[in-house]
Tab-separated table of C-alpha atoms in Angstrom:
chain	number	residue	atom	x	y	z
K	1	MET	CA	195.806	230.640	-107.994
K	2	ASN	CA	198.456	233.228	-108.818
K	3	GLY	CA	199.493	234.300	-105.314
K	4	ILE	CA	203.211	234.017	-104.582
K	5	THR	CA	204.029	231.771	-101.630
K	6	ALA	CA	207.260	231.731	-99.610
K	7	ASN	CA	208.004	228.183	-100.746
K	8	ALA	CA	207.257	226.748	-104.167
K	9	ILE	CA	207.579	223.261	-102.660
K	10	LYS	CA	207.504	222.170	-99.032
K	11	VAL	CA	207.951	218.489	-98.188
K	12	GLU	CA	207.647	217.278	-94.600
K	13	HIS	CA	208.331	213.776	-93.246
K	14	LEU	CA	207.629	212.211	-96.640
K	15	THR	CA	207.806	208.410	-96.737
K	16	LYS	CA	207.005	206.044	-99.585
K	17	ASN	CA	207.433	202.262	-99.683
K	18	TYR	CA	207.811	201.366	-103.344
K	19	GLY	CA	208.579	197.728	-104.113
K	20	ASN	CA	211.962	196.947	-102.572
K	21	PHE	CA	212.723	200.661	-102.142
K	22	THR	CA	211.751	203.091	-99.387
K	23	LEU	CA	211.974	206.874	-99.491
K	24	ARG	CA	212.390	207.720	-95.806
K	25	ASP	CA	211.312	210.826	-93.891
K	26	VAL	CA	212.280	213.417	-96.519
K	27	ASN	CA	212.087	217.093	-95.515
K	28	LEU	CA	212.922	219.930	-97.900
K	29	CYS	CA	211.809	223.419	-98.914
K	30	LEU	CA	212.299	225.061	-102.305
K	31	PRO	CA	212.043	228.830	-101.739
K	32	THR	CA	210.084	230.658	-104.411
K	33	GLY	CA	212.354	232.295	-106.977
K	34	SER	CA	215.196	229.800	-106.614
K	35	ILE	CA	216.625	226.690	-108.269
K	36	MET	CA	217.208	223.507	-106.279
K	37	GLY	CA	219.350	220.691	-107.637
K	38	LEU	CA	218.485	217.140	-106.646
K	39	VAL	CA	221.451	214.769	-106.784
K	40	GLY	CA	221.955	211.098	-106.024
K	41	GLU	CA	222.965	207.841	-107.635
K	42	ASN	CA	220.601	205.757	-109.767
K	43	GLY	CA	217.943	204.309	-107.492
K	44	ALA	CA	218.398	206.957	-104.789
K	45	GLY	CA	214.772	208.078	-105.077
K	46	LYS	CA	214.952	211.174	-107.279
K	47	THR	CA	212.335	210.135	-109.838
K	48	THR	CA	210.156	208.720	-107.055
K	49	LEU	CA	210.252	212.120	-105.333
K	50	PHE	CA	209.205	213.918	-108.526
K	51	LYS	CA	206.300	211.507	-108.992
K	52	LEU	CA	205.209	211.975	-105.384
K	53	ILE	CA	205.277	215.764	-105.750
K	54	MET	CA	203.069	215.505	-108.846
K	55	ASN	CA	200.840	212.950	-107.087
K	56	VAL	CA	201.562	210.387	-109.795
K	57	LEU	CA	202.500	208.161	-106.857
K	58	GLU	CA	200.525	208.279	-103.622
K	59	ARG	CA	202.571	208.993	-100.509
K	60	ASP	CA	202.414	206.695	-97.477
K	61	GLU	CA	203.234	209.332	-94.867
K	62	GLY	CA	204.036	213.028	-94.669
K	63	GLU	CA	202.907	216.211	-96.391
K	64	ILE	CA	203.640	217.786	-99.758
K	65	CYS	CA	202.693	221.413	-100.413
K	66	VAL	CA	203.127	222.793	-103.946
K	67	LEU	CA	202.579	226.474	-104.771
K	68	GLY	CA	200.749	226.913	-101.495
K	69	HIS	CA	198.418	223.892	-101.738
K	70	ASP	CA	198.567	220.323	-100.492
K	71	ASN	CA	199.007	218.130	-103.546
K	72	LEU	CA	196.054	215.983	-102.431
K	73	SER	CA	193.702	218.985	-102.338
K	74	PRO	CA	191.045	219.607	-105.016
K	75	GLN	CA	192.882	222.808	-106.001
K	76	PHE	CA	195.988	220.883	-107.055
K	77	GLY	CA	194.369	219.740	-110.296
K	78	GLU	CA	194.044	223.356	-111.409
K	79	LEU	CA	197.566	224.142	-110.212
K	80	LYS	CA	198.992	221.685	-112.725
K	81	ASN	CA	198.566	224.452	-115.307
K	82	ASP	CA	201.244	226.339	-113.351
K	83	ILE	CA	203.719	223.444	-113.304
K	84	GLY	CA	205.975	222.472	-116.206
K	85	VAL	CA	207.175	218.878	-115.972
K	86	VAL	CA	209.913	216.814	-117.596
K	87	LEU	CA	209.898	213.321	-116.081
K	88	SER	CA	212.515	210.707	-116.905
K	89	GLY	CA	211.041	208.088	-119.222
K	90	ALA	CA	207.796	210.002	-119.813
K	91	GLY	CA	207.592	211.402	-123.327
K	92	LEU	CA	205.126	212.784	-125.845
K	93	PRO	CA	203.266	210.455	-128.253
K	94	GLU	CA	205.822	209.581	-130.925
K	95	TYR	CA	203.398	209.686	-133.854
K	96	LEU	CA	202.989	213.461	-133.372
K	97	THR	CA	205.053	216.239	-134.919
K	98	PRO	CA	205.986	219.365	-132.920
K	99	THR	CA	203.358	221.280	-134.901
K	100	GLN	CA	200.742	218.753	-133.822
K	101	VAL	CA	202.026	218.917	-130.235
K	102	ASN	CA	201.406	222.658	-130.355
K	103	GLY	CA	197.851	222.064	-131.564
K	104	VAL	CA	197.115	219.652	-128.726
K	105	LEU	CA	198.731	221.630	-125.929
K	106	ARG	CA	197.218	224.991	-126.809
K	107	GLN	CA	193.869	223.306	-126.120
K	108	THR	CA	195.192	221.773	-122.885
K	109	PHE	CA	196.935	224.649	-121.103
K	110	ARG	CA	195.216	227.981	-120.532
K	111	GLY	CA	198.557	229.806	-120.617
K	112	TRP	CA	199.991	228.114	-123.710
K	113	ASN	CA	202.352	230.493	-125.540
K	114	GLU	CA	202.471	229.380	-129.161
K	115	SER	CA	204.989	231.977	-130.300
K	116	TYR	CA	207.394	231.088	-127.482
K	117	PHE	CA	207.031	227.375	-128.284
K	118	TYR	CA	208.022	227.961	-131.910
K	119	GLN	CA	210.848	230.241	-130.788
K	120	LEU	CA	212.200	227.417	-128.608
K	121	LEU	CA	211.862	224.937	-131.478
K	122	ALA	CA	214.020	227.258	-133.578
K	123	ASP	CA	216.509	227.874	-130.761
K	124	PHE	CA	216.814	224.115	-130.149
K	125	LYS	CA	217.014	223.404	-133.918
K	126	LEU	CA	214.018	221.074	-133.840
K	127	PRO	CA	212.100	220.443	-137.098
K	128	GLU	CA	208.440	221.393	-136.840
K	129	SER	CA	207.076	218.731	-139.200
K	130	LYS	CA	209.109	215.603	-138.365
K	131	THR	CA	207.445	212.939	-136.218
K	132	ILE	CA	208.893	212.536	-132.739
K	133	LYS	CA	209.732	208.858	-133.361
K	134	LYS	CA	212.395	210.075	-135.824
K	135	PHE	CA	214.002	212.314	-133.179
K	136	SER	CA	217.212	211.400	-131.393
K	137	THR	CA	217.167	211.043	-127.605
K	138	GLY	CA	218.584	214.541	-127.249
K	139	MET	CA	215.988	216.014	-129.613
K	140	LYS	CA	213.170	214.375	-127.654
K	141	MET	CA	214.525	215.884	-124.455
K	142	LYS	CA	214.735	219.358	-126.007
K	143	LEU	CA	211.124	219.053	-127.180
K	144	ALA	CA	210.022	218.011	-123.687
K	145	ILE	CA	211.780	221.061	-122.241
K	146	ALA	CA	210.168	223.335	-124.849
K	147	THR	CA	206.688	222.065	-123.977
K	148	ALA	CA	207.338	222.397	-120.229
K	149	LEU	CA	208.383	226.022	-120.657
K	150	SER	CA	205.674	227.108	-123.092
K	151	HIS	CA	202.530	227.165	-120.951
K	152	ASN	CA	203.665	229.975	-118.639
K	153	PRO	CA	204.433	227.794	-115.591
K	154	ARG	CA	205.542	229.148	-112.229
K	155	LEU	CA	207.301	225.938	-111.253
K	156	LEU	CA	209.454	223.591	-113.328
K	157	LEU	CA	210.003	219.979	-112.233
K	158	LEU	CA	212.860	218.659	-114.343
K	159	ASP	CA	214.072	215.066	-113.971
K	160	GLU	CA	217.398	214.688	-115.828
K	161	PRO	CA	216.529	217.347	-118.449
K	162	THR	CA	220.081	217.589	-119.850
K	163	SER	CA	220.536	213.821	-120.230
K	164	GLY	CA	221.726	212.880	-123.702
K	165	LEU	CA	222.650	216.439	-124.687
K	166	ASP	CA	226.089	217.573	-125.795
K	167	PRO	CA	227.927	220.212	-123.706
K	168	MET	CA	227.112	223.175	-125.961
K	169	VAL	CA	223.397	222.385	-126.014
K	170	ARG	CA	223.434	221.864	-122.248
K	171	GLU	CA	224.922	225.329	-121.806
K	172	ASP	CA	222.134	226.841	-123.910
K	173	ILE	CA	219.436	225.036	-121.923
K	174	LEU	CA	220.959	225.990	-118.576
K	175	ALA	CA	220.843	229.603	-119.765
K	176	VAL	CA	217.118	229.171	-120.531
K	177	PHE	CA	216.545	227.879	-116.986
K	178	ASN	CA	218.461	230.821	-115.530
K	179	ASP	CA	216.357	233.227	-117.583
K	180	PHE	CA	213.191	231.514	-116.324
K	181	THR	CA	214.044	232.226	-112.682
K	182	ARG	CA	214.802	235.891	-113.302
K	183	ASN	CA	211.094	236.223	-112.615
K	184	PRO	CA	210.961	236.140	-108.784
K	185	ALA	CA	207.730	234.108	-108.903
K	186	HIS	CA	209.408	231.271	-110.833
K	187	SER	CA	211.143	228.255	-109.282
K	188	ILE	CA	212.849	225.056	-110.470
K	189	LEU	CA	213.492	221.635	-108.963
K	190	ILE	CA	215.984	219.859	-111.229
K	191	SER	CA	217.802	216.545	-110.993
K	192	SER	CA	220.925	215.668	-112.946
K	193	HIS	CA	223.825	213.236	-112.915
K	194	ILE	CA	225.924	216.082	-114.329
K	195	VAL	CA	226.728	217.723	-111.007
K	196	SER	CA	228.824	220.443	-112.642
K	197	ASP	CA	225.668	221.660	-114.434
K	198	LEU	CA	223.852	221.981	-111.112
K	199	GLU	CA	226.781	223.838	-109.582
K	200	LYS	CA	226.465	226.456	-112.334
K	201	ILE	CA	222.792	227.317	-111.856
K	202	CYS	CA	221.471	226.086	-108.502
K	203	ASP	CA	220.887	228.071	-105.334
K	204	TYR	CA	220.219	224.964	-103.213
K	205	ILE	CA	221.354	221.345	-103.364
K	206	ALA	CA	219.460	218.336	-101.994
K	207	PHE	CA	221.341	215.023	-101.848
K	208	LEU	CA	219.412	211.746	-101.798
K	209	HIS	CA	221.291	208.549	-100.950
K	210	GLU	CA	219.576	205.160	-100.723
K	211	GLY	CA	216.200	206.776	-100.098
K	212	ARG	CA	217.384	209.181	-97.416
K	213	LEU	CA	217.917	212.922	-97.712
K	214	MET	CA	221.526	213.429	-96.596
K	215	PHE	CA	221.334	217.219	-96.759
K	216	CYS	CA	219.419	220.120	-98.280
K	217	GLU	CA	221.606	223.225	-98.139
K	218	GLU	CA	222.477	226.452	-99.897
K	219	LYS	CA	225.044	225.616	-102.569
K	220	ASP	CA	227.369	228.480	-101.658
K	221	ARG	CA	227.348	227.446	-98.020
K	222	LEU	CA	228.259	223.863	-98.920
K	223	LEU	CA	231.211	225.042	-100.984
K	224	GLU	CA	232.270	227.375	-98.182
K	225	ASP	CA	231.967	224.795	-95.403
K	226	TYR	CA	234.001	221.965	-96.947
K	227	ALA	CA	237.559	221.553	-98.226
K	228	LEU	CA	239.899	218.779	-99.356
K	229	ILE	CA	243.186	217.783	-97.770
K	230	LYS	CA	245.772	215.379	-99.197
K	231	MET	CA	248.735	214.127	-97.159
K	232	PRO	CA	250.840	211.065	-96.346
K	233	SER	CA	249.161	208.586	-94.017
K	234	ALA	CA	251.775	209.149	-91.306
K	235	GLU	CA	250.866	212.853	-91.090
K	236	PHE	CA	247.105	212.379	-91.132
K	237	ALA	CA	246.892	211.573	-87.416
K	238	ALA	CA	247.389	215.288	-86.736
K	239	VAL	CA	244.063	216.126	-88.405
K	240	PRO	CA	241.311	216.569	-85.771
K	241	PRO	CA	238.983	213.541	-86.102
K	242	GLY	CA	235.908	215.737	-85.679
K	243	ALA	CA	236.866	217.718	-88.778
K	244	VAL	CA	236.919	214.686	-91.074
K	245	VAL	CA	233.673	214.043	-92.934
K	246	SER	CA	234.917	211.207	-95.148
K	247	LEU	CA	238.258	209.929	-96.406
K	248	ARG	CA	239.843	207.760	-99.060
K	249	ARG	CA	243.130	205.920	-98.766
K	250	GLU	CA	245.179	206.351	-101.918
K	251	ALA	CA	248.597	205.039	-102.994
K	252	TYR	CA	250.262	208.302	-101.970
K	253	GLY	CA	248.427	208.617	-98.656
K	254	ILE	CA	245.025	209.951	-97.646
K	255	GLU	CA	242.568	212.310	-99.328
K	256	ALA	CA	239.797	213.608	-97.092
K	257	LEU	CA	236.755	215.851	-97.172
K	258	VAL	CA	236.933	218.068	-94.093
K	259	LYS	CA	234.945	220.799	-92.397
K	260	LYS	CA	236.927	223.844	-93.374
K	261	HIS	CA	236.260	225.832	-90.207
K	262	GLU	CA	237.444	222.992	-87.958
K	263	ILE	CA	240.863	222.733	-89.604
K	264	HIS	CA	243.789	224.825	-88.351
K	265	PRO	CA	245.039	227.302	-90.976
K	266	SER	CA	248.420	225.549	-90.923
K	267	PHE	CA	246.884	222.636	-92.846
K	268	ALA	CA	247.041	223.022	-96.622
K	269	THR	CA	243.515	222.658	-97.972
K	270	GLU	CA	242.180	222.637	-101.512
K	271	HIS	CA	238.984	224.113	-102.912
K	272	THR	CA	236.244	221.514	-103.235
K	273	THR	CA	233.574	221.203	-105.885
K	274	LEU	CA	230.013	220.069	-105.435
K	275	GLU	CA	230.945	216.848	-107.219
K	276	ASP	CA	233.761	216.227	-104.700
K	277	ILE	CA	231.316	216.614	-101.815
K	278	ILE	CA	228.759	214.251	-103.344
K	279	LEU	CA	231.357	211.599	-104.230
K	280	PHE	CA	232.913	211.628	-100.775
K	281	LEU	CA	229.578	211.419	-99.016
K	282	SER	CA	228.262	208.618	-101.231
K	283	LYS	CA	231.440	206.607	-101.905
K	284	GLY	CA	233.975	207.727	-99.323
K	285	GLY	CA	235.820	205.223	-97.199
K	286	GLY	CA	234.547	206.481	-93.864
K	287	THR	CA	236.339	208.509	-91.197
K	288	GLN	CA	239.468	207.994	-89.128
């Protein structure tokens, strides 16, 4: 079960009808050795996708391959030892202490690394003997991350792992994730509402909007392909319509997300961030 595959995750034509929500025809690949950020508003389908990958939810259509195996195959049960998971809303039993968590999980995971677990507890400033129910939200999240990292996984599935953490702690945890993927056999799929965090560490970005995958691209290519322009409304007619991805009408004029390579160099453009791109695509006012 330790062979390295080209893709840690491969999802093809995935569809799931879930109450009043439908995840529609999702296709994405997470190359082994990389970090993919999953972004989207609340209710876009991020947590649903994580649950489908782990086979917590049963898919309606499509295929999901994880670490080289279909997640419906008999081998997938054994592969779960190689996957570290932090799912939104799913926590450890609150009557346990971290020391007791260690005792349980070293019997559960064949690759459990007790010394690394206690090192992470110290790094995250988590008390070993306090029950989890006395932990703050941020402390519970740090403990979940510590347990996900401590059984020698090859793949991390992290649903909002930095939620509830202050900026300094988030920086420390992002550094831990970066260190994890220095091993070329290790990969991460991570969702976050803090898009700036994803921009710091991710190689790929997948954007879910209302159950549809809007894009799954290399982060650097996204930042290279798009730019912002701001100008009075009267001047905006000179911008080629095919270059405009989305625009907003402001008091001073128009702000638009454009395809950088379709804009003449005479137009003054501004560098765009990943957050700019996501906001324009999800909340922009349309095109010309």
